[in-house]
Amino acid sequence: MSLLSDDDIAEAAQRREVFRERSVSTRLTRKETRNLDALAKSRGVQRGELIRQLIRDELGRDAGTSAASTELTEIMGIRLMLTNLFRPLATGQKLTPEAFDNMVAEVKKRKRSVAEDALQDLERA
């Protein structure tokens, strides 16, 4: 009798997929290192996390998927919220608390995809 079933082994393998097991390195000049450190500091992240973000962004761009920044995503969320708030007000409709809560939930769900669509439209133009 085995200690682990096939399902347990598959589940453990799936969990390991998210572990960062590989290291990739390169050499930089002192100036490049200072610029990288300054950029990481300005974004409030560690150097390694910045490098991972940059690599993921480039890989996504090559795959045809553009990752919208947090700032753009939030701006699009505000835009969606304002658009959905002003329409009922402009037409004289009342907005119930339930409708408002539903609108907020819908904006949370859709803001990233709307931001990514806007970014793709911008890149095509």
PDB file of C-alpha atoms in Angstrom:
ATOM      1  CA  MET A   1       0.000   0.000   0.000  1.00  0.00           C
ATOM      2  CA  SER A   2       1.472   3.358  -1.052  1.00  0.00           C
ATOM      3  CA  LEU A   3       1.622   6.301   1.289  1.00  0.00           C
ATOM      4  CA  LEU A   4       0.578   8.765  -1.409  1.00  0.00           C
ATOM      5  CA  SER A   5      -2.109   8.278  -4.004  1.00  0.00           C
ATOM      6  CA  ASP A   6      -1.760   9.473  -7.606  1.00  0.00           C
ATOM      7  CA  ASP A   7      -4.046  12.390  -6.749  1.00  0.00           C
ATOM      8  CA  ASP A   8      -1.808  13.408  -3.837  1.00  0.00           C
ATOM      9  CA  ILE A   9       1.287  13.291  -6.038  1.00  0.00           C
ATOM     10  CA  ALA A  10      -0.424  15.336  -8.781  1.00  0.00           C
ATOM     11  CA  GLU A  11      -1.624  17.883  -6.240  1.00  0.00           C
ATOM     12  CA  ALA A  12       1.880  18.246  -4.768  1.00  0.00           C
ATOM     13  CA  ALA A  13       3.344  18.715  -8.256  1.00  0.00           C
ATOM     14  CA  GLN A  14       0.762  21.394  -8.985  1.00  0.00           C
ATOM     15  CA  ARG A  15       1.679  23.280  -5.796  1.00  0.00           C
ATOM     16  CA  ARG A  16       5.387  23.151  -6.731  1.00  0.00           C
ATOM     17  CA  GLU A  17       4.641  24.850 -10.051  1.00  0.00           C
ATOM     18  CA  VAL A  18       4.339  28.217  -8.306  1.00  0.00           C
ATOM     19  CA  PHE A  19       7.664  27.897  -6.475  1.00  0.00           C
ATOM     20  CA  ARG A  20      10.489  29.994  -7.816  1.00  0.00           C
ATOM     21  CA  GLU A  21      13.063  27.295  -8.417  1.00  0.00           C
ATOM     22  CA  ARG A  22      15.137  28.713 -11.255  1.00  0.00           C
ATOM     23  CA  SER A  23      17.586  31.569 -11.150  1.00  0.00           C
ATOM     24  CA  VAL A  24      18.438  33.668 -14.177  1.00  0.00           C
ATOM     25  CA  SER A  25      21.287  36.135 -14.017  1.00  0.00           C
ATOM     26  CA  THR A  26      23.105  38.722 -16.074  1.00  0.00           C
ATOM     27  CA  ARG A  27      25.910  41.178 -15.558  1.00  0.00           C
ATOM     28  CA  LEU A  28      25.226  44.909 -15.401  1.00  0.00           C
ATOM     29  CA  THR A  29      27.440  47.960 -15.389  1.00  0.00           C
ATOM     30  CA  ARG A  30      27.511  50.091 -12.266  1.00  0.00           C
ATOM     31  CA  LYS A  31      25.353  52.706 -13.998  1.00  0.00           C
ATOM     32  CA  GLU A  32      22.800  50.086 -15.085  1.00  0.00           C
ATOM     33  CA  THR A  33      22.705  48.741 -11.532  1.00  0.00           C
ATOM     34  CA  ARG A  34      22.150  52.235 -10.096  1.00  0.00           C
ATOM     35  CA  ASN A  35      19.362  52.866 -12.630  1.00  0.00           C
ATOM     36  CA  LEU A  36      17.745  49.511 -11.822  1.00  0.00           C
ATOM     37  CA  ASP A  37      17.940  50.180  -8.082  1.00  0.00           C
ATOM     38  CA  ALA A  38      16.495  53.685  -8.541  1.00  0.00           C
ATOM     39  CA  LEU A  39      13.601  52.318 -10.594  1.00  0.00           C
ATOM     40  CA  ALA A  40      12.898  49.596  -8.054  1.00  0.00           C
ATOM     41  CA  LYS A  41      12.982  52.137  -5.230  1.00  0.00           C
ATOM     42  CA  SER A  42      10.670  54.530  -7.092  1.00  0.00           C
ATOM     43  CA  ARG A  43       8.172  51.676  -7.574  1.00  0.00           C
ATOM     44  CA  GLY A  44       8.539  50.553  -3.973  1.00  0.00           C
ATOM     45  CA  VAL A  45       9.654  46.999  -4.783  1.00  0.00           C
ATOM     46  CA  GLN A  46      12.790  44.952  -4.341  1.00  0.00           C
ATOM     47  CA  ARG A  47      15.168  44.635  -7.284  1.00  0.00           C
ATOM     48  CA  GLY A  48      14.295  40.958  -7.869  1.00  0.00           C
ATOM     49  CA  GLU A  49      10.558  41.642  -7.889  1.00  0.00           C
ATOM     50  CA  LEU A  50      11.021  44.480 -10.383  1.00  0.00           C
ATOM     51  CA  ILE A  51      13.027  42.199 -12.667  1.00  0.00           C
ATOM     52  CA  ARG A  52      10.307  39.510 -12.433  1.00  0.00           C
ATOM     53  CA  GLN A  53       7.634  42.102 -13.302  1.00  0.00           C
ATOM     54  CA  LEU A  54       9.623  43.338 -16.285  1.00  0.00           C
ATOM     55  CA  ILE A  55      10.188  39.800 -17.567  1.00  0.00           C
ATOM     56  CA  ARG A  56       6.513  38.848 -17.116  1.00  0.00           C
ATOM     57  CA  ASP A  57       5.424  42.034 -18.910  1.00  0.00           C
ATOM     58  CA  GLU A  58       7.722  41.320 -21.856  1.00  0.00           C
ATOM     59  CA  LEU A  59       6.651  37.686 -22.065  1.00  0.00           C
ATOM     60  CA  GLY A  60       3.011  38.777 -21.993  1.00  0.00           C
ATOM     61  CA  ARG A  61       3.647  41.369 -24.688  1.00  0.00           C
ATOM     62  CA  ASP A  62       5.257  38.710 -26.918  1.00  0.00           C
ATOM     63  CA  ALA A  63       2.314  36.402 -26.280  1.00  0.00           C
ATOM     64  CA  GLY A  64      -0.046  39.164 -27.393  1.00  0.00           C
ATOM     65  CA  THR A  65      -1.470  39.871 -23.954  1.00  0.00           C
ATOM     66  CA  SER A  66      -0.799  43.261 -22.459  1.00  0.00           C
ATOM     67  CA  ALA A  67      -0.854  43.532 -18.701  1.00  0.00           C
ATOM     68  CA  ALA A  68      -2.389  46.809 -17.612  1.00  0.00           C
ATOM     69  CA  SER A  69      -0.659  48.629 -14.790  1.00  0.00           C
ATOM     70  CA  THR A  70      -2.346  48.967 -11.440  1.00  0.00           C
ATOM     71  CA  GLU A  71      -2.714  52.685 -12.065  1.00  0.00           C
ATOM     72  CA  LEU A  72      -4.449  52.221 -15.420  1.00  0.00           C
ATOM     73  CA  THR A  73      -6.682  49.525 -13.943  1.00  0.00           C
ATOM     74  CA  GLU A  74      -7.779  51.829 -11.123  1.00  0.00           C
ATOM     75  CA  ILE A  75      -8.318  54.753 -13.507  1.00  0.00           C
ATOM     76  CA  MET A  76     -10.534  52.558 -15.678  1.00  0.00           C
ATOM     77  CA  GLY A  77     -12.376  51.433 -12.551  1.00  0.00           C
ATOM     78  CA  ILE A  78     -13.084  55.043 -11.608  1.00  0.00           C
ATOM     79  CA  ARG A  79     -14.182  55.763 -15.170  1.00  0.00           C
ATOM     80  CA  LEU A  80     -16.577  52.804 -15.143  1.00  0.00           C
ATOM     81  CA  MET A  81     -17.917  53.876 -11.749  1.00  0.00           C
ATOM     82  CA  LEU A  82     -18.520  57.479 -12.811  1.00  0.00           C
ATOM     83  CA  THR A  83     -20.148  56.445 -16.081  1.00  0.00           C
ATOM     84  CA  ASN A  84     -22.482  54.080 -14.263  1.00  0.00           C
ATOM     85  CA  LEU A  85     -23.291  56.672 -11.587  1.00  0.00           C
ATOM     86  CA  PHE A  86     -23.934  59.641 -13.887  1.00  0.00           C
ATOM     87  CA  ARG A  87     -26.315  57.886 -16.275  1.00  0.00           C
ATOM     88  CA  PRO A  88     -29.066  57.239 -13.685  1.00  0.00           C
ATOM     89  CA  LEU A  89     -28.555  60.698 -12.189  1.00  0.00           C
ATOM     90  CA  ALA A  90     -28.750  62.387 -15.606  1.00  0.00           C
ATOM     91  CA  THR A  91     -32.010  60.593 -16.419  1.00  0.00           C
ATOM     92  CA  GLY A  92     -33.570  61.375 -13.041  1.00  0.00           C
ATOM     93  CA  GLN A  93     -33.506  57.802 -11.753  1.00  0.00           C
ATOM     94  CA  LYS A  94     -32.828  56.979  -8.138  1.00  0.00           C
ATOM     95  CA  LEU A  95     -29.964  54.693  -7.264  1.00  0.00           C
ATOM     96  CA  THR A  96     -30.760  52.209  -4.512  1.00  0.00           C
ATOM     97  CA  PRO A  97     -28.052  51.013  -2.125  1.00  0.00           C
ATOM     98  CA  GLU A  98     -28.400  47.504  -3.578  1.00  0.00           C
ATOM     99  CA  ALA A  99     -27.927  48.791  -7.124  1.00  0.00           C
ATOM    100  CA  PHE A 100     -24.879  50.757  -6.004  1.00  0.00           C
ATOM    101  CA  ASP A 101     -23.368  47.694  -4.311  1.00  0.00           C
ATOM    102  CA  ASN A 102     -24.000  45.617  -7.438  1.00  0.00           C
ATOM    103  CA  MET A 103     -22.364  48.302  -9.562  1.00  0.00           C
ATOM    104  CA  VAL A 104     -19.270  48.375  -7.330  1.00  0.00           C
ATOM    105  CA  ALA A 105     -18.986  44.581  -7.503  1.00  0.00           C
ATOM    106  CA  GLU A 106     -19.329  44.626 -11.301  1.00  0.00           C
ATOM    107  CA  VAL A 107     -16.689  47.346 -11.644  1.00  0.00           C
ATOM    108  CA  LYS A 108     -14.286  45.319  -9.487  1.00  0.00           C
ATOM    109  CA  LYS A 109     -14.803  42.316 -11.754  1.00  0.00           C
ATOM    110  CA  ARG A 110     -14.446  44.162 -15.045  1.00  0.00           C
ATOM    111  CA  LYS A 111     -11.926  46.968 -14.495  1.00  0.00           C
ATOM    112  CA  ARG A 112      -8.806  44.907 -15.310  1.00  0.00           C
ATOM    113  CA  SER A 113     -10.189  43.524 -18.569  1.00  0.00           C
ATOM    114  CA  VAL A 114     -11.416  46.985 -19.609  1.00  0.00           C
ATOM    115  CA  ALA A 115      -7.963  48.438 -18.847  1.00  0.00           C
ATOM    116  CA  GLU A 116      -6.242  45.687 -20.844  1.00  0.00           C
ATOM    117  CA  ASP A 117      -8.606  46.271 -23.774  1.00  0.00           C
ATOM    118  CA  ALA A 118      -7.863  50.007 -23.654  1.00  0.00           C
ATOM    119  CA  LEU A 119      -4.127  49.302 -23.560  1.00  0.00           C
ATOM    120  CA  GLN A 120      -4.383  46.978 -26.568  1.00  0.00           C
ATOM    121  CA  ASP A 121      -6.398  49.600 -28.470  1.00  0.00           C
ATOM    122  CA  LEU A 122      -3.717  52.168 -27.692  1.00  0.00           C
ATOM    123  CA  GLU A 123      -0.930  49.843 -28.871  1.00  0.00           C
ATOM    124  CA  ARG A 124      -2.775  49.174 -32.158  1.00  0.00           C
ATOM    125  CA  ALA A 125      -3.238  52.891 -32.867  1.00  0.00           C
TER     126      ALA A 125
END
